[in-house]
Coordinates of C-alpha atoms in Angstrom, one line a residue:
M1 CA 107.8 82.9 77.4
R2 CA 107.2 80.0 79.6
I3 CA 108.8 77.2 77.3
T4 CA 111.7 76.4 79.6
L5 CA 111.1 73.9 82.4
R6 CA 110.2 76.2 85.2
S7 CA 109.8 73.5 87.6
L8 CA 113.6 72.8 87.3
L9 CA 114.4 76.3 88.2
L10 CA 111.7 76.8 90.7
V11 CA 112.6 79.8 93.1
L12 CA 110.4 79.1 96.0
L13 CA 109.8 82.2 98.3
F14 CA 107.1 81.5 100.9
S15 CA 104.3 83.1 103.2
M16 CA 100.9 81.7 104.1
L17 CA 97.2 83.1 104.1
A18 CA 93.7 82.8 103.5
G19 CA 90.2 82.4 104.9
Y20 CA 88.0 83.5 107.8
A21 CA 87.7 83.3 111.6
V22 CA 86.2 80.1 113.2
P23 CA 85.4 79.1 116.6
A24 CA 88.3 79.4 119.2
L25 CA 88.4 75.7 120.0
A26 CA 88.9 74.8 116.3
Q27 CA 91.4 77.4 116.1
D28 CA 93.6 76.2 118.9
H29 CA 94.1 72.9 117.1
A30 CA 96.3 75.0 114.5
V31 CA 98.0 77.3 117.0
G32 CA 101.6 77.0 117.6
E33 CA 104.9 76.2 115.6
W34 CA 104.9 74.0 112.5
H35 CA 107.7 72.8 110.5
G36 CA 107.7 70.8 107.1
D37 CA 109.9 70.1 103.9
L38 CA 109.1 70.5 100.4
V39 CA 111.0 68.1 98.3
T40 CA 111.3 69.7 94.7
P41 CA 113.5 68.9 91.8
G42 CA 115.8 71.6 92.9
G43 CA 116.2 70.4 96.5
K44 CA 114.7 70.5 99.8
F45 CA 113.1 73.5 101.4
T46 CA 112.3 73.9 104.9
L47 CA 109.5 75.9 106.1
L48 CA 108.6 77.0 109.4
I49 CA 105.1 78.4 110.4
R50 CA 103.9 80.1 113.5
I51 CA 100.3 80.3 114.4
N52 CA 98.9 82.4 117.2
R53 CA 95.4 83.2 118.4
G54 CA 94.6 86.6 119.3
S55 CA 92.2 88.0 122.2
S56 CA 89.4 88.6 119.5
G57 CA 89.5 84.8 118.6
T58 CA 91.2 85.4 115.1
L59 CA 94.3 83.6 114.0
S60 CA 97.6 85.3 113.0
G61 CA 101.1 84.3 112.4
D62 CA 104.1 84.5 110.3
F63 CA 106.2 82.2 108.0
E64 CA 110.0 81.8 107.3
S65 CA 111.5 79.7 104.8
L66 CA 114.7 78.5 106.7
S67 CA 116.3 77.3 103.4
Q68 CA 116.1 80.7 101.5
A69 CA 115.6 83.6 103.9
P70 CA 116.4 82.4 107.6
G71 CA 115.4 85.1 110.0
Q72 CA 112.9 86.7 107.4
K73 CA 109.4 86.5 109.0
I74 CA 106.5 87.0 106.8
P75 CA 103.2 88.0 108.3
L76 CA 100.3 85.7 107.4
G77 CA 97.1 86.8 106.1
A78 CA 93.9 85.3 107.4
I79 CA 93.7 81.6 108.2
E80 CA 91.1 78.8 107.8
A81 CA 91.2 76.4 110.3
S82 CA 89.2 73.7 112.0
D83 CA 89.9 70.6 114.0
S84 CA 90.4 68.4 110.7
Q85 CA 91.3 71.0 108.2
L86 CA 94.0 73.8 107.5
R87 CA 94.0 76.0 104.7
F88 CA 96.1 79.1 103.9
R89 CA 97.2 81.1 100.8
V90 CA 100.2 83.0 99.8
P91 CA 98.6 86.0 97.8
S92 CA 102.2 87.6 97.0
I93 CA 103.6 84.7 95.2
G94 CA 100.4 82.6 94.1
A95 CA 101.0 79.8 96.7
S96 CA 98.6 77.8 98.7
V97 CA 98.3 74.8 101.4
D98 CA 95.2 72.6 101.8
A99 CA 96.2 70.1 104.5
T100 CA 94.1 67.5 106.7
W101 CA 94.9 66.4 110.4
S102 CA 96.5 63.1 110.6
E103 CA 95.7 61.7 114.1
K104 CA 98.1 58.8 113.6
D105 CA 101.1 60.9 112.6
Q106 CA 99.9 64.0 114.7
A107 CA 100.6 66.1 111.8
W108 CA 98.9 68.3 109.0
T109 CA 99.4 66.5 105.6
G110 CA 98.4 67.9 102.4
Q111 CA 99.5 69.6 99.2
Y112 CA 101.6 72.9 98.5
Q113 CA 100.5 74.6 95.3
Q114 CA 102.8 77.0 93.6
G115 CA 103.2 76.4 89.9
V116 CA 103.4 72.8 90.8
S117 CA 101.8 70.5 93.5
L118 CA 104.2 69.4 96.1
A119 CA 103.3 67.0 99.3
L120 CA 103.8 68.9 102.5
T121 CA 103.7 67.5 105.9
L122 CA 103.6 69.8 108.9
Q123 CA 104.8 68.6 112.2
R124 CA 104.5 70.4 115.5
G125 CA 107.5 72.6 116.8
A126 CA 110.5 74.0 114.9
P127 CA 112.8 71.3 112.9
A128 CA 116.0 70.0 114.2
P129 CA 119.0 72.3 113.9
E130 CA 121.3 71.8 110.9
K131 CA 124.8 71.5 111.3
I132 CA 126.7 74.7 111.9
V133 CA 129.4 75.6 109.6
A134 CA 131.3 78.1 111.1
G135 CA 133.5 81.2 109.7
L136 CA 132.0 81.2 106.1
D137 CA 128.8 83.5 106.4
G138 CA 128.5 85.8 103.5
Q139 CA 128.6 86.1 99.9
W140 CA 131.0 84.1 97.7
S141 CA 131.3 84.7 94.0
G142 CA 132.8 82.6 91.3
K143 CA 132.9 81.8 87.3
L144 CA 132.4 78.6 85.8
K145 CA 133.8 78.3 82.2
R146 CA 132.0 76.3 79.5
N147 CA 132.8 76.6 75.7
D148 CA 134.6 79.9 76.5
R149 CA 131.5 81.5 78.3
D150 CA 132.1 82.6 81.8
L151 CA 128.9 81.5 83.8
R152 CA 128.7 83.4 87.3
L153 CA 128.0 81.6 90.4
I154 CA 127.1 83.1 93.6
L155 CA 127.0 81.1 96.8
H156 CA 125.2 82.7 99.8
V157 CA 125.9 81.2 103.2
T158 CA 123.9 82.3 106.3
T159 CA 124.1 80.9 109.9
D160 CA 121.5 81.2 112.7
K161 CA 120.4 79.2 115.7
L162 CA 118.8 76.5 113.4
G163 CA 122.3 75.8 111.6
T164 CA 124.1 76.9 108.4
H165 CA 121.9 77.5 105.2
V166 CA 123.4 77.7 101.7
R167 CA 121.9 78.4 98.5
L168 CA 123.3 79.2 95.0
D169 CA 122.4 81.6 92.2
S170 CA 123.6 81.3 88.5
P171 CA 122.3 84.7 87.2
D172 CA 123.7 83.6 83.5
L173 CA 121.3 80.6 83.7
G174 CA 118.3 82.4 85.0
A175 CA 118.7 80.2 88.3
Y176 CA 118.3 81.5 91.8
D177 CA 118.0 80.3 95.2
L178 CA 118.8 76.6 94.3
P179 CA 119.3 74.6 97.6
V180 CA 122.8 73.4 98.5
D181 CA 123.3 70.5 100.6
Q182 CA 126.2 68.4 102.1
F183 CA 127.9 71.8 102.8
E184 CA 131.2 70.7 104.7
H185 CA 134.2 72.4 106.0
N186 CA 136.8 70.2 107.3
G187 CA 140.4 72.0 108.1
R188 CA 140.8 73.8 104.7
A189 CA 138.5 71.3 102.6
I190 CA 135.3 72.6 101.6
R191 CA 132.7 70.3 99.8
F192 CA 129.1 70.9 98.6
H193 CA 126.3 69.6 96.3
I194 CA 123.5 71.3 94.2
P195 CA 120.8 68.8 93.8
A196 CA 118.9 70.8 91.1
V197 CA 121.7 70.1 88.5
G198 CA 123.6 67.1 90.2
A199 CA 126.6 69.2 90.4
Q200 CA 129.4 68.7 93.1
F201 CA 132.5 71.2 94.3
S202 CA 135.3 70.0 96.2
G203 CA 138.2 72.4 97.0
Q204 CA 140.5 74.2 99.3
L205 CA 140.0 77.4 101.5
D206 CA 142.9 79.7 101.6
D207 CA 144.7 80.8 104.8
A208 CA 143.0 84.3 104.9
Q209 CA 139.6 82.8 104.4
Q210 CA 139.0 85.0 101.5
S211 CA 138.7 82.4 98.9
F212 CA 138.3 78.7 97.9
G213 CA 139.2 77.1 94.8
G214 CA 138.7 73.6 93.5
T215 CA 136.9 71.3 90.9
W216 CA 133.2 71.6 89.8
S217 CA 131.8 68.4 88.8
R218 CA 128.7 67.6 86.7
P219 CA 127.5 64.4 85.0
G220 CA 127.7 64.6 81.3
Q221 CA 130.0 67.6 81.4
P222 CA 133.9 67.8 82.0
D223 CA 135.2 68.8 85.2
T224 CA 136.5 72.4 85.4
D225 CA 138.0 74.6 88.0
V226 CA 136.2 77.2 90.0
N227 CA 137.5 79.8 92.3
F228 CA 135.2 81.5 94.9
K229 CA 136.1 84.8 96.5
R230 CA 134.4 86.4 99.5
D231 CA 132.5 89.6 98.3
A232 CA 133.5 92.5 100.4
A233 CA 130.2 94.4 99.8
Q234 CA 127.4 92.1 99.0
T235 CA 124.7 93.3 96.4
S236 CA 121.0 94.1 97.2
Q237 CA 118.3 95.1 95.5
H238 CA 118.1 98.9 94.9
L239 CA 115.7 101.2 93.2
R240 CA 116.1 101.3 89.6
S241 CA 116.4 104.8 88.0
Q242 CA 113.4 104.4 85.8
W243 CA 110.9 103.3 88.6
P244 CA 108.1 105.8 88.9
L245 CA 108.3 107.7 92.4
P246 CA 105.4 110.0 93.8
P247 CA 104.2 112.4 93.2
A248 CA 102.8 111.3 90.0
S249 CA 101.4 113.7 87.5
Y250 CA 98.2 111.4 87.0
S251 CA 95.7 109.6 89.3
S252 CA 95.9 106.0 90.3
Q253 CA 93.5 103.5 92.0
D254 CA 93.4 99.9 93.0
V255 CA 90.5 97.9 91.4
S256 CA 88.9 94.7 91.6
I257 CA 87.5 93.0 88.4
P258 CA 85.6 89.6 88.7
N259 CA 85.9 87.4 85.7
A260 CA 82.3 86.3 84.9
L261 CA 83.6 83.5 82.9
A262 CA 85.9 81.8 85.5
S263 CA 84.3 81.0 88.8
G264 CA 86.6 82.3 91.8
V265 CA 88.6 84.5 89.5
V266 CA 89.0 88.3 90.8
L267 CA 91.6 90.3 89.4
T268 CA 93.3 93.0 91.6
C269 CA 94.5 95.7 89.4
T270 CA 95.9 99.2 89.3
L271 CA 94.3 101.9 86.9
S272 CA 96.3 105.0 86.2
E273 CA 94.7 107.9 84.2
P274 CA 96.0 111.0 82.9
H275 CA 95.1 114.4 84.3
G276 CA 94.0 117.5 82.1
P277 CA 91.4 118.3 79.3
G278 CA 89.0 115.2 79.0
S279 CA 89.8 113.9 82.5
G280 CA 86.4 112.2 83.9
L281 CA 84.7 112.7 80.7
G282 CA 85.2 109.4 78.8
L283 CA 87.6 110.7 76.2
F284 CA 90.9 108.7 77.0
P285 CA 92.4 105.7 75.1
A286 CA 93.2 102.7 77.4
A287 CA 95.9 100.0 77.2
I288 CA 95.4 96.8 79.2
L289 CA 99.0 95.3 80.0
I290 CA 99.4 91.4 79.8
T291 CA 102.1 89.9 81.5
G292 CA 104.4 87.1 80.3
S293 CA 104.8 83.6 81.3
G294 CA 104.9 82.3 84.9
A295 CA 102.8 83.8 87.5
Q296 CA 103.4 87.6 87.6
D297 CA 102.3 90.6 89.5
R298 CA 100.8 93.8 87.8
D299 CA 104.2 95.4 87.8
E300 CA 105.6 92.3 85.9
T301 CA 108.3 92.0 88.3
M302 CA 111.3 90.1 87.6
Y303 CA 115.2 90.1 87.7
G304 CA 115.2 93.1 90.0
H305 CA 113.1 95.1 87.3
K306 CA 109.4 96.3 87.2
P307 CA 108.8 96.7 83.5
F308 CA 105.2 97.3 83.6
A309 CA 105.5 99.8 86.3
V310 CA 107.8 101.7 84.0
L311 CA 105.6 101.2 80.9
A312 CA 102.2 102.0 82.5
D313 CA 103.9 105.4 83.9
F314 CA 105.2 106.3 80.5
L315 CA 102.1 105.8 78.6
T316 CA 99.8 107.4 81.2
R317 CA 102.0 110.7 81.2
H318 CA 101.5 110.4 77.6
G319 CA 97.9 110.6 77.6
I320 CA 97.0 106.9 77.6
A321 CA 95.1 105.5 80.7
V322 CA 96.6 102.0 81.7
L323 CA 95.0 98.9 83.5
R324 CA 97.6 96.4 84.8
C325 CA 96.5 93.5 87.0
D326 CA 98.2 90.6 88.9
D327 CA 97.9 87.2 87.1
R328 CA 94.9 85.0 88.6
G329 CA 95.8 83.1 91.5
F330 CA 98.9 85.2 92.3
A331 CA 99.5 88.2 94.6
A332 CA 96.2 89.8 95.1
S333 CA 94.3 88.2 92.6
T334 CA 92.3 85.0 93.3
G335 CA 91.9 82.0 91.2
N336 CA 93.9 79.0 90.2
F337 CA 97.1 79.9 88.1
D338 CA 98.5 76.3 87.9
Q339 CA 95.4 74.8 86.1
S340 CA 94.9 77.8 83.5
T341 CA 96.0 77.9 80.1
S342 CA 96.7 81.0 77.8
A343 CA 93.2 81.0 76.6
D344 CA 92.0 81.1 80.2
F345 CA 94.3 84.3 80.9
A346 CA 92.6 85.6 77.5
T347 CA 89.1 85.6 79.3
D348 CA 90.8 87.6 82.2
A349 CA 92.2 90.1 79.7
N350 CA 88.6 90.4 78.3
A351 CA 87.1 90.8 81.6
A352 CA 89.5 93.8 82.2
F353 CA 88.3 95.1 78.7
S354 CA 84.6 95.0 79.9
F355 CA 85.4 96.9 83.1
L356 CA 87.2 99.7 81.2
R357 CA 84.3 100.0 78.8
N358 CA 82.1 100.9 81.7
R359 CA 84.3 103.7 83.0
P360 CA 82.9 106.9 82.1
E361 CA 86.4 108.6 81.6
I362 CA 87.7 105.9 79.1
N363 CA 86.7 106.2 75.4
G364 CA 85.0 102.8 74.7
Q365 CA 86.2 102.8 71.2
A366 CA 90.0 103.0 72.1
I367 CA 90.7 100.2 74.6
G368 CA 93.2 97.6 73.2
F369 CA 95.8 95.3 74.7
V370 CA 99.5 95.4 75.2
G371 CA 101.1 91.9 75.9
H372 CA 104.6 91.0 76.5
S373 CA 106.1 87.7 75.5
E374 CA 103.2 85.1 76.3
G375 CA 101.2 88.0 77.1
G376 CA 101.3 88.8 73.3
M377 CA 99.9 85.5 72.5
I378 CA 97.3 85.9 75.1
G379 CA 96.4 89.3 73.6
Q380 CA 96.0 87.5 70.2
I381 CA 93.5 85.2 71.6
A382 CA 91.7 87.9 73.4
A383 CA 91.6 90.3 70.6
A384 CA 90.4 87.8 68.0
S385 CA 87.5 86.8 70.4
N386 CA 86.4 90.4 71.2
H387 CA 84.9 92.3 68.3
D388 CA 85.2 95.6 70.3
A389 CA 89.0 95.6 70.7
A390 CA 90.4 98.5 69.2
F391 CA 94.3 97.5 69.0
L392 CA 96.9 95.0 69.9
V393 CA 100.6 95.8 70.7
M394 CA 102.7 92.6 71.0
L395 CA 105.9 92.9 72.8
A396 CA 108.0 90.0 71.6
G397 CA 104.8 88.1 71.1
P398 CA 105.1 84.7 69.2
G399 CA 104.6 84.5 65.6
T400 CA 106.0 81.3 64.8
D401 CA 104.5 77.7 65.5
T402 CA 105.6 76.7 69.2
E403 CA 107.9 73.9 68.1
K404 CA 110.3 76.3 66.3
L405 CA 109.9 78.7 69.0
I406 CA 110.9 76.2 71.8
L407 CA 113.7 75.0 69.6
S408 CA 115.1 78.3 68.6
Q409 CA 114.8 79.7 72.1
R410 CA 116.7 76.7 73.5
R411 CA 119.4 77.3 70.8
A412 CA 119.9 80.8 71.3
E413 CA 119.8 80.6 75.3
G414 CA 122.0 77.5 75.1
L415 CA 124.8 78.7 73.2
S416 CA 124.8 81.9 75.3
Q417 CA 125.2 79.7 78.5
G418 CA 128.0 77.8 77.4
F419 CA 126.4 74.8 75.9
S420 CA 128.2 73.3 72.9
P421 CA 126.4 73.1 69.5
E422 CA 127.0 69.5 69.6
A423 CA 125.4 69.2 72.9
I424 CA 122.4 71.4 71.6
N425 CA 122.0 69.2 68.3
H426 CA 122.1 65.8 70.6
S427 CA 119.2 67.2 72.9
E428 CA 116.8 68.4 69.8
P429 CA 115.5 64.9 68.9
V430 CA 114.5 64.3 72.5
V431 CA 112.7 67.6 72.7
R432 CA 111.1 67.0 69.4
E433 CA 109.9 63.9 70.4
L434 CA 108.2 65.3 73.8
I435 CA 106.4 68.1 71.6
R436 CA 105.3 65.3 69.3
M437 CA 103.7 63.3 72.0
V438 CA 101.8 66.5 73.1
Q439 CA 100.7 67.5 70.0
N440 CA 99.4 64.0 69.0
G441 CA 98.6 62.6 72.2
A442 CA 95.5 62.7 74.3
P443 CA 95.5 64.2 77.9
G444 CA 95.7 62.5 81.0
R445 CA 97.2 59.2 82.3
D446 CA 98.1 57.8 78.7
L447 CA 100.0 60.8 77.9
K448 CA 102.0 60.8 81.1
T449 CA 102.8 57.2 80.6
D450 CA 104.1 57.8 77.0
L451 CA 106.2 60.8 78.4
D452 CA 107.6 58.6 81.1
K453 CA 108.6 55.8 78.7
A454 CA 110.3 58.4 76.3
L455 CA 112.4 59.8 79.1
T456 CA 115.1 57.0 79.3
P457 CA 118.3 57.7 81.2
D458 CA 119.8 58.6 77.8
A459 CA 117.2 61.1 76.9
L460 CA 117.3 62.6 80.5
A461 CA 121.0 62.9 79.8
A462 CA 120.6 64.6 76.3
I463 CA 118.3 67.2 77.7
G464 CA 120.6 67.8 81.0
V465 CA 117.8 66.6 83.3
Q466 CA 118.6 64.5 86.8
P467 CA 116.8 61.1 87.0
G468 CA 115.1 62.7 90.0
Q469 CA 113.7 65.3 88.1
R470 CA 111.8 62.9 85.5
D471 CA 108.4 63.5 87.3
A472 CA 108.8 67.0 87.0
V473 CA 109.5 67.1 83.5
V474 CA 106.3 64.7 82.7
A475 CA 104.2 66.9 85.0
E476 CA 105.3 70.0 83.0
F477 CA 104.7 68.5 79.3
S478 CA 101.4 66.8 80.4
G479 CA 100.0 69.9 82.2
P480 CA 97.0 72.1 80.8
W481 CA 99.4 75.2 80.0
M482 CA 101.9 73.2 78.1
R483 CA 99.2 71.3 76.2
Y484 CA 97.8 74.2 75.1
F485 CA 101.0 76.2 74.4
I486 CA 102.4 73.3 72.2
K487 CA 99.3 72.8 69.8
Y488 CA 98.7 76.7 69.5
H489 CA 99.2 78.1 66.2
P490 CA 99.7 82.3 66.3
D491 CA 98.9 82.5 62.6
E492 CA 95.3 81.5 63.0
N493 CA 94.2 84.4 65.4
L494 CA 96.7 86.9 63.7
R495 CA 95.1 86.4 60.3
R496 CA 91.7 87.2 61.6
L497 CA 92.8 90.5 63.1
R498 CA 91.6 93.6 61.3
I499 CA 92.5 96.2 63.9
P500 CA 95.7 98.0 64.2
V501 CA 98.5 95.9 65.4
L502 CA 101.9 96.9 66.3
A503 CA 104.4 94.0 66.6
L504 CA 107.8 94.8 68.3
D505 CA 111.0 92.8 69.2
G506 CA 114.4 93.4 69.9
S507 CA 117.2 92.4 67.7
L508 CA 119.2 90.8 70.9
D509 CA 116.1 88.8 71.9
Q510 CA 117.2 85.2 72.8
Q511 CA 113.9 84.0 74.1
V512 CA 111.9 84.9 71.1
P513 CA 114.4 85.4 68.4
A514 CA 113.5 88.5 66.1
A515 CA 114.1 87.8 62.6
E516 CA 112.2 84.6 62.1
N517 CA 109.6 85.6 64.6
L518 CA 108.7 88.8 63.1
A519 CA 109.0 87.5 59.8
A520 CA 106.1 84.9 60.5
I521 CA 104.1 87.7 62.1
R522 CA 104.4 89.9 58.8
R523 CA 103.1 86.9 56.8
A524 CA 100.2 86.4 59.1
L525 CA 99.2 90.1 59.0
S526 CA 100.0 90.7 55.3
A527 CA 95.9 91.2 54.9
N528 CA 95.9 93.8 57.6
A529 CA 95.8 97.5 56.2
D530 CA 97.2 98.7 59.8
A531 CA 100.0 96.1 60.7
T532 CA 103.2 97.8 61.8
V533 CA 106.2 95.1 62.4
V534 CA 109.4 96.5 63.9
E535 CA 112.9 95.0 64.7
L536 CA 114.2 97.2 67.4
P537 CA 118.1 97.0 67.3
G538 CA 120.1 96.5 70.4
L539 CA 117.2 95.5 72.7
N540 CA 116.7 92.2 74.5
H541 CA 113.7 90.1 75.3
M542 CA 112.8 92.7 78.3
F543 CA 113.2 95.8 75.8
Q544 CA 116.5 96.8 77.8
T545 CA 119.3 98.2 75.6
A546 CA 121.7 95.2 76.1
H547 CA 125.1 93.9 75.1
T548 CA 124.4 90.3 74.2
G549 CA 120.8 89.9 75.1
A550 CA 121.7 86.8 77.2
L551 CA 119.4 85.9 80.2
G552 CA 122.2 86.8 82.8
E553 CA 122.3 90.4 81.7
Y554 CA 118.6 91.3 82.6
A555 CA 119.1 92.0 86.5
D556 CA 122.6 93.6 85.6
L557 CA 121.3 96.1 83.4
E558 CA 120.3 99.6 85.0
E559 CA 117.8 100.2 82.3
T560 CA 114.3 98.7 82.7
F561 CA 112.8 99.7 79.7
A562 CA 114.3 101.5 76.7
P563 CA 112.8 104.9 76.4
A564 CA 112.7 104.6 72.4
A565 CA 110.4 101.6 72.8
M566 CA 108.1 103.2 75.0
T567 CA 108.0 106.3 72.8
L568 CA 107.1 104.2 69.7
I569 CA 104.3 102.4 71.5
A570 CA 102.9 105.7 72.8
D571 CA 103.0 107.5 69.6
W572 CA 101.5 104.7 67.7
I573 CA 98.5 104.5 70.2
N574 CA 98.0 108.2 70.3
Q575 CA 98.3 108.5 66.5
R576 CA 95.5 106.2 65.9
F577 CA 93.5 107.2 69.2
P578 CA 94.1 110.5 70.2
A579 CA 92.6 111.6 73.6
K580 CA 89.4 113.7 72.8
H581 CA 88.7 117.0 74.3
A582 CA 85.8 118.2 76.0

């Protein structure tokens, strides 16, 4: 669920896109190298954009995030440019830029959109080189101990012609690519600062330059010792054993689905269909997969896994057609993700439903929704408003009121991440007050004013937020998604459902704790004659076989989706909606 402040752990990867060819004279105004800084709650990110004009008159180019992936040049899509306006979009990550030419500043000034809106000024040329810190390039790993919990820290140091770039991963906190600044190496002394969390490190490099140890300091927490060691073999993303590889035993095709209820929203999806008896004769059941919170691609790619690619492959091989889509405004789908709510995403799910109803190879009486996390909530909304929906499968979908869900999630995740029970108890009144304001307040300026007043220095310290991140917290809690989410009551839609419902959750889920969540779902579905509610032992929020269920395990586990869970889903659907045969 997107019930943590995603803006505080924003991992920004960038490229640029969008538009159409314009006359060469207007295009030339945008041609060349441009650089700009994004100032986020997590730190500063420097972008480098190169735009060229080809012999045909069209624009092309590439993009580089110097703060995160220096040297990695990402091709741009089509670009819309004139003498006064420059627009491009990043389909793979749901980002966009809309800028106006400032004659006074000789720069493009505007907004960068990716989950949040950030000011961006693009100036001509490459940025001034950063300081070079020699001899420390590579990956360095350490552990930070908090309340008997070991929290991994991974420091990435890269040097190129534009200087030395440093970023930090904290897998156990679910934080990646946090900018590191003030990185210094004087003699044997090493120092650096992580703006996102206000942390400082000061230590000493050993004679062999293979490790450095010292003191990790963060406001409101006791200093602790951390020792970083140079990794001999750096980790990289690899193909997971469950990822489907060609050749497949079924057919797949990419399709585009417009949402008639939302202007500018066209979903780009993959439809996979079984082979065999009934193929092409309208006789297969179909499942629409709905991703969890945050902008997701059709595979629900996260933490080095592709759970929806694995689930779609499994279901299709077991006789069920599967449609999975990039979220609106993300990857290849169009629309505005940032200003959308769960109710808006439900209209996307029902647009996908209408598309399948018109496919001759699909049984129109056997189409349902399979939603993960927030996708389970979206599935509730879509199914309750769609009298033709045949079934709903909720994978860690919410059943409790959102206030309970937010607080229980914060407690479970906080304890697993080394926060003391006392610290969590101290923060809860602040979180409750923010929730109350959203529940009772009107949207707009008044709500923002109330939130800003509530976030005193003591309140910020209680919830572990740096003073410079106050605006991000206000923007998150006053935004349309959070306002809708906090006011949503799952039981209202669940009680309306008379279609078959399967609700699953893992016993080790720390994001949607299973016991209280499934109990609430059972109560809400008590009048439903075909409701199956199951707690799966040993599975986490991602439906992986886990050790503790902690967020930091997701990427470490080789398994993407527990086979037993996928078998349960496939058997449940097929028992109720078996494929017909010609």
